[in-house]
XYZ file of N, CA, C and O in Angstrom:
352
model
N 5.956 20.079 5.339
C 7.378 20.234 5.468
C 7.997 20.028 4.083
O 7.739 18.986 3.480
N 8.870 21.037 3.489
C 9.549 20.593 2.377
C 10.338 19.598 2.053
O 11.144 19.440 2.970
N 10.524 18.768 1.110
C 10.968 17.877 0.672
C 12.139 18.040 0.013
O 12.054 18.915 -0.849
N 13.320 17.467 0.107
C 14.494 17.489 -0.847
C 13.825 16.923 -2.791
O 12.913 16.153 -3.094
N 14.366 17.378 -3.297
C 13.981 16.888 -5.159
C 14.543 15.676 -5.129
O 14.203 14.604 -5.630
N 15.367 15.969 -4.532
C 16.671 14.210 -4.655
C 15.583 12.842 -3.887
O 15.798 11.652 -4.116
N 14.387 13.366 -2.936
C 13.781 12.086 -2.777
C 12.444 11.234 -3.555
O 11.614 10.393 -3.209
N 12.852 12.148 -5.053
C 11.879 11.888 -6.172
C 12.543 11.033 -7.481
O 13.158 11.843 -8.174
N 12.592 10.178 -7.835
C 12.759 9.603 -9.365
C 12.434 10.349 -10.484
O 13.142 10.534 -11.475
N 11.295 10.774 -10.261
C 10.751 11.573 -11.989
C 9.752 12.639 -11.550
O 8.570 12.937 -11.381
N 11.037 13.015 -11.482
C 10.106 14.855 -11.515
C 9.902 15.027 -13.166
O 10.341 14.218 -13.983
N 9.254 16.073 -13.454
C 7.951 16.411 -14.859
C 7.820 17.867 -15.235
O 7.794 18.752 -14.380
N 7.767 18.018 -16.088
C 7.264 19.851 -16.427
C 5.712 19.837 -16.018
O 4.826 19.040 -16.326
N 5.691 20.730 -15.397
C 4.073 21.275 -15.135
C 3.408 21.366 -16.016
O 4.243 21.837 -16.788
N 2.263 21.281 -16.759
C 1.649 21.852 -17.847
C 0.042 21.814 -17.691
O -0.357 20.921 -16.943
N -0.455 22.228 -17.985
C -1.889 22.362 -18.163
C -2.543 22.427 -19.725
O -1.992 22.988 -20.672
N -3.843 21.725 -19.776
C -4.733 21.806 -20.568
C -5.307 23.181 -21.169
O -5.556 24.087 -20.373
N -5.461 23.315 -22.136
C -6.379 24.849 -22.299
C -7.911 24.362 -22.219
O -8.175 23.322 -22.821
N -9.248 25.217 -21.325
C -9.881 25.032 -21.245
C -10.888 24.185 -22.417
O -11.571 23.202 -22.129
N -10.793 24.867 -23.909
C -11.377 24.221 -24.456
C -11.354 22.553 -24.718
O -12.217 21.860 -25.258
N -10.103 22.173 -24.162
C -9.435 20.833 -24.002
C -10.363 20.040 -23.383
O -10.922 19.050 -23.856
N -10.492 20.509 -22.340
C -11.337 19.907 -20.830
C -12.789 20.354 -20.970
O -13.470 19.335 -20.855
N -13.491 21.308 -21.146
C -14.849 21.653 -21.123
C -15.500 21.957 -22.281
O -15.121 22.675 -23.207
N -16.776 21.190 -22.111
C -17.935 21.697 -23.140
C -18.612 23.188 -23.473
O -19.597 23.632 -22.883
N -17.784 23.964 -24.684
C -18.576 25.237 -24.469
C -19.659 25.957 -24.150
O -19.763 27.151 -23.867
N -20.699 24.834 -24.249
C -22.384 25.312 -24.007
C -22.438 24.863 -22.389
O -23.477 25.090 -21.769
N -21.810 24.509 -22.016
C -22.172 23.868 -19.884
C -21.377 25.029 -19.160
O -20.365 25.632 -19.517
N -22.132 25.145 -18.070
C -21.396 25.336 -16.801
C -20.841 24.037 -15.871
O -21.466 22.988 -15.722
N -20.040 24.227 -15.511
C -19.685 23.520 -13.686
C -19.033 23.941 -12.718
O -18.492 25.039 -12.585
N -19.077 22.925 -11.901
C -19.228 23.457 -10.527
C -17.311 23.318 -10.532
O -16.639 22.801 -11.425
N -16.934 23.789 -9.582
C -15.225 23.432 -9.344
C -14.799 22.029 -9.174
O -13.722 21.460 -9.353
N -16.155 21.575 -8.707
C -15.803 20.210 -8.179
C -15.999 19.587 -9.218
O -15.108 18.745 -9.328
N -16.749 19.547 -10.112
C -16.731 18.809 -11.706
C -15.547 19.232 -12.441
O -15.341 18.446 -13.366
N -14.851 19.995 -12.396
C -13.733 20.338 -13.491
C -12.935 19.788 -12.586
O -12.299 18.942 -13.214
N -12.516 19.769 -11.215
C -11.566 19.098 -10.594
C -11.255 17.538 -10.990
O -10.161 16.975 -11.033
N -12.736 16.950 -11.302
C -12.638 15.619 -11.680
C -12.298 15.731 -13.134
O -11.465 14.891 -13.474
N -12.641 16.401 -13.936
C -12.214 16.664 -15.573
C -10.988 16.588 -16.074
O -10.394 16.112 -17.041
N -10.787 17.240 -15.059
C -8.943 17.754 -15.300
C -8.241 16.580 -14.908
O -7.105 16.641 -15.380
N -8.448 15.354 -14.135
C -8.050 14.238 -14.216
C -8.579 12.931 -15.016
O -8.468 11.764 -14.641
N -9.074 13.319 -15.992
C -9.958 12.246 -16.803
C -11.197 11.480 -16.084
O -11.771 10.464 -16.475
N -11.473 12.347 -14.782
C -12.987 11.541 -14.397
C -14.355 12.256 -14.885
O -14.575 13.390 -15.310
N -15.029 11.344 -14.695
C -16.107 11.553 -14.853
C -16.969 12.781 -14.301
O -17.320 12.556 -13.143
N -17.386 13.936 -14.758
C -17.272 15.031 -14.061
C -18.494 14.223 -12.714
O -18.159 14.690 -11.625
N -19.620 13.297 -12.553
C -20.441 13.391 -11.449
C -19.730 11.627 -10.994
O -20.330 10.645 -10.556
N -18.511 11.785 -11.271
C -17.756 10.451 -10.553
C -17.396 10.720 -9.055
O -16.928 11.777 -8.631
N -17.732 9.417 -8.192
C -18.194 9.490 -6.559
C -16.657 9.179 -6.160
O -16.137 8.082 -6.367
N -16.065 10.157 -5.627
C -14.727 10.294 -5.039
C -14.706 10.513 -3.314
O -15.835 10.679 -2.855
N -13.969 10.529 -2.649
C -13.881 10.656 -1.477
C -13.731 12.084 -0.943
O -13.550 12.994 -1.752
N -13.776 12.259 -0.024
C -13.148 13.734 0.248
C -12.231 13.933 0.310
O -11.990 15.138 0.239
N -10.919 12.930 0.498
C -9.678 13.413 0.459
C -9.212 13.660 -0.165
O -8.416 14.597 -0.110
N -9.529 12.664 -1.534
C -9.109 12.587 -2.801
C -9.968 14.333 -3.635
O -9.338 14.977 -4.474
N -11.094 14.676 -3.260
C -11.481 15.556 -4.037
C -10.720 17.207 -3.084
O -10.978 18.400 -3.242
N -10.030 16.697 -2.410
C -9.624 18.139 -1.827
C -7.928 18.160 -2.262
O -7.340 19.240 -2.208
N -7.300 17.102 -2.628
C -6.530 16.874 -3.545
C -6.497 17.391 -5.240
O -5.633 17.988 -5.882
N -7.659 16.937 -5.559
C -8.297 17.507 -6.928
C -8.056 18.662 -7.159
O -7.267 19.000 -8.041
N -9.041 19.936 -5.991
C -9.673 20.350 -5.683
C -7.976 21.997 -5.934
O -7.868 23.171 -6.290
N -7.142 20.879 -5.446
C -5.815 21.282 -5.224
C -4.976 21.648 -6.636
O -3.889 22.226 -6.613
N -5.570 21.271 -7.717
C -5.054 21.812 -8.841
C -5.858 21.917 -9.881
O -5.379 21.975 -11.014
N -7.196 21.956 -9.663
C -7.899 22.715 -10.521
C -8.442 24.178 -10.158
O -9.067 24.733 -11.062
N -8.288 24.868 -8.965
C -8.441 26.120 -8.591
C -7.308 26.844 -8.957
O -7.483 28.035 -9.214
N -6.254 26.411 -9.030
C -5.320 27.188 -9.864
C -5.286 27.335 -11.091
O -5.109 28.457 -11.566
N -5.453 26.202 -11.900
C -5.939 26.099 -13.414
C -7.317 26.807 -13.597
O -7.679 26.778 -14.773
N -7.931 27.252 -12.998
C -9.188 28.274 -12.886
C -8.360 30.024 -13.469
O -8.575 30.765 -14.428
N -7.587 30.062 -12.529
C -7.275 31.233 -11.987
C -6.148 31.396 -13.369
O -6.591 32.083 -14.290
N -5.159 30.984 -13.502
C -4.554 30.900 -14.797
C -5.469 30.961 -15.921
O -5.206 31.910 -16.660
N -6.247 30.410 -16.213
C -6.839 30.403 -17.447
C -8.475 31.766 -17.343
O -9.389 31.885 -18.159
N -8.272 32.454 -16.191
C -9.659 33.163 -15.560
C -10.175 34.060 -16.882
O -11.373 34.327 -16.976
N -9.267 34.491 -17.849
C -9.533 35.394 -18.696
C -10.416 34.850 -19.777
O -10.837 35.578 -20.676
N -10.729 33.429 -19.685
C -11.437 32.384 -20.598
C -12.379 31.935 -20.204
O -12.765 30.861 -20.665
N -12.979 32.489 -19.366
C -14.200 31.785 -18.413
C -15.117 32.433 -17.616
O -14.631 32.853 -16.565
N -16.386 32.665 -17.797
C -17.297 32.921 -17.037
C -18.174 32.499 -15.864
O -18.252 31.272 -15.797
N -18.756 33.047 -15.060
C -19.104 32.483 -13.900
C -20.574 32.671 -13.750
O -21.175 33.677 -14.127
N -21.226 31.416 -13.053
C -22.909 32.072 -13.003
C -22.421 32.083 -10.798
O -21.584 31.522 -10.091
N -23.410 32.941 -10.612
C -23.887 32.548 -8.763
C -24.149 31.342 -8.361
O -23.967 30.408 -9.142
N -24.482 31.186 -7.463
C -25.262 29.744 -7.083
C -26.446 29.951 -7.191
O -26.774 31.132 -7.076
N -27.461 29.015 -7.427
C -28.908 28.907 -7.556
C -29.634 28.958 -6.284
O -30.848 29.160 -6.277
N -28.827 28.752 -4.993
C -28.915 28.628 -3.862
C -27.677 28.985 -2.924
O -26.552 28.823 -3.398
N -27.788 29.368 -1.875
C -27.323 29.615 -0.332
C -26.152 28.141 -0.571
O -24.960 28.313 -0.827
N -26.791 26.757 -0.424
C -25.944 25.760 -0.355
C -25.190 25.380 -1.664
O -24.103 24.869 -1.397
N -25.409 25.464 -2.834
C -24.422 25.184 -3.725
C -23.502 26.388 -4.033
O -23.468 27.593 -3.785
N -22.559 25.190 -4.892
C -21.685 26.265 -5.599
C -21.804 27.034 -6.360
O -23.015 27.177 -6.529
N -21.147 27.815 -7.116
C -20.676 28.682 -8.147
C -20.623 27.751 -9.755
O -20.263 26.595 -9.979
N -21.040 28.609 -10.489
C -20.464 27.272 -12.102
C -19.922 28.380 -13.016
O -20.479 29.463 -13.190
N -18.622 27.932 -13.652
C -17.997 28.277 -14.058
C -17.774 27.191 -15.790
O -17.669 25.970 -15.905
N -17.773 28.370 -16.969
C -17.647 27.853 -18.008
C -17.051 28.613 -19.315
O -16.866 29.791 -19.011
N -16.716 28.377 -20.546
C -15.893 28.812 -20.916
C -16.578 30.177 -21.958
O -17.580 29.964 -22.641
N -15.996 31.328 -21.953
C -16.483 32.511 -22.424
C -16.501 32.504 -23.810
O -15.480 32.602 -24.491
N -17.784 32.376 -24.314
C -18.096 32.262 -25.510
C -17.798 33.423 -26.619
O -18.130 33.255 -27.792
């Protein structure tokens, strides 16, 4: 349900990192490692699920914004993810 602005103190300009900011040019990762990146964690730091679907919640957009900078491998498998890293 939307929220009035007036029931916030400090609203902020949006901004984002440029990839090279956040990622190592020679790695791939998974979404779920840059989700933690993009908040100063530890990319294999043990989070909850709520909290990583939160994450999860503004680093797929920061994917997609920055998509022209980044390459993707498949998964190695059926059960993992996708890894995504920056286009050399």
């Amino acid at each position: 349900m939307p929220v009035s602005k007036e029931e916030f103190d400090d609203l902020r300009a949006l901004s984002f990192r440029d990839p090279d900011e956040v990622l190592d040019d020679d790695k791939l990762y998974t979404i779920y490692e840059i989700a933690r990146m993009l908040q100063g964690l530890d990319p294999d730091a043990d989070i909850d699920t709520g909290t990583e679907a939160i994450l999860l919640d503004w680093a797929i957009p920061w994917v997609l914004t920055n998509s022209d900078e980044f390459v993707f491998a498949e998964p190695r498998a059926d059960d993992e993810p996708g890894y995504y890293g920056i286009e050399s």
